[in-house]
């Protein structure tokens, strides 16, 4: 098998964080990186790296993610956007965005808000709710403005991320924010001490077009964007397996799957080091340690692709690499520190 793992935020973004990295046991991952060939590209959003796997440079993330939500029911024609609910707040005289993964939002609240938006802004388009935290907007007319993927701006200030402050989408977004300010759902949430849904983040616009068939035999993921890309490309899109043993049990020897392991992404977005450590420990137990044993046997080639704050990192191993005894493992924290200093780990 030729296996590719896509693991966003594989390296904790604070290399000197002794509590998070200093005592984290990672013998499997450290052995794999020691024996691999390493390459590093500039930092890019996880969504863009995922699209690269399908040969797409300007992917319509909105309609592709929606396709992954509805699966066999094709989205309607037209120009779609992700329209994810967010909470904007002032912090040190800057606007900081928190996506709905950082606060609780009930599905009935999502439907109540979007019903009001659809009534007020019917001339712009129509909102659709897939889950409480993932919304979509089907525009009546094409708009070519591009906002950054939400994974790059959650928990960060917005000033430099609005590409065209005078653009149509941004002007309309200001109207939406004023409308949401006095919405009954938000008034109730604020009275209960909860963050208001005072804006949406519009990104990934475009119609559903052709997606080239990738080099992979399947895309294994619980992420709707990855699922949608696989469905659009006409390849299998099974759920993410519980670990390497489950993947191998359901695979043929010549398979070439892409497995998206994105459990480290939310803890980084929300700066939750405890959750990141727990998620990393699970990856170590279920994937990295078993991969060390499987390399050169059932796994002939392994690529680990990691979009991180340090750049787009790739480790590539072949079966013969397991015999490179002279390559010594280094602690995970040392790897992070070298990456932060700009040297190759």
Short mmCIF file of N, CA and C in Angstrom, two decimals, residues 27 37 77 103 117 119 124 132 169 235 238 270 282 284 307 324:
data_model
loop_
_atom_site.label_atom_id
_atom_site.label_comp_id
_atom_site.label_asym_id
_atom_site.label_seq_id
_atom_site.Cartn_x
_atom_site.Cartn_y
_atom_site.Cartn_z
N UNK A 27 7.34 8.25 20.48
CA UNK A 27 8.39 7.43 19.86
C UNK A 27 8.06 7.02 18.43
N UNK A 37 12.55 11.31 4.40
CA UNK A 37 13.01 12.47 3.65
C UNK A 37 12.04 13.62 3.94
N UNK A 77 -27.81 24.38 -8.64
CA UNK A 77 -26.90 25.16 -9.50
C UNK A 77 -26.64 26.53 -8.88
N UNK A 103 -17.90 28.10 20.56
CA UNK A 103 -19.02 28.37 21.47
C UNK A 103 -20.19 27.48 21.07
N UNK A 117 -32.54 35.91 8.09
CA UNK A 117 -31.65 36.42 7.04
C UNK A 117 -32.25 36.20 5.66
N UNK A 119 -35.35 36.09 4.88
CA UNK A 119 -36.46 37.02 4.70
C UNK A 119 -35.96 38.43 4.41
N UNK A 124 -30.25 38.96 -2.17
CA UNK A 124 -28.85 38.55 -2.24
C UNK A 124 -28.73 37.06 -2.55
N UNK A 132 -25.36 23.09 12.97
CA UNK A 132 -25.44 24.35 13.71
C UNK A 132 -24.24 25.24 13.42
N UNK A 169 -19.45 41.84 -1.33
CA UNK A 169 -19.68 40.93 -0.22
C UNK A 169 -19.42 41.60 1.12
N UNK A 235 -14.33 9.15 -6.70
CA UNK A 235 -13.63 8.09 -5.99
C UNK A 235 -14.33 7.83 -4.65
N UNK A 238 -14.96 6.78 2.13
CA UNK A 238 -15.40 6.14 3.38
C UNK A 238 -15.06 7.01 4.58
N UNK A 270 -8.38 26.89 18.82
CA UNK A 270 -8.94 27.39 20.06
C UNK A 270 -7.91 27.45 21.18
N UNK A 282 -3.49 10.06 20.81
CA UNK A 282 -4.33 9.09 20.10
C UNK A 282 -3.75 8.78 18.72
N UNK A 284 -0.61 8.98 17.89
CA UNK A 284 0.60 8.20 18.16
C UNK A 284 0.24 6.72 18.38
N UNK A 307 0.05 20.66 7.07
CA UNK A 307 -0.04 22.13 7.05
C UNK A 307 0.03 22.66 8.48
N UNK A 324 17.72 2.26 7.91
CA UNK A 324 18.69 3.35 8.09
C UNK A 324 18.92 3.57 9.59
#
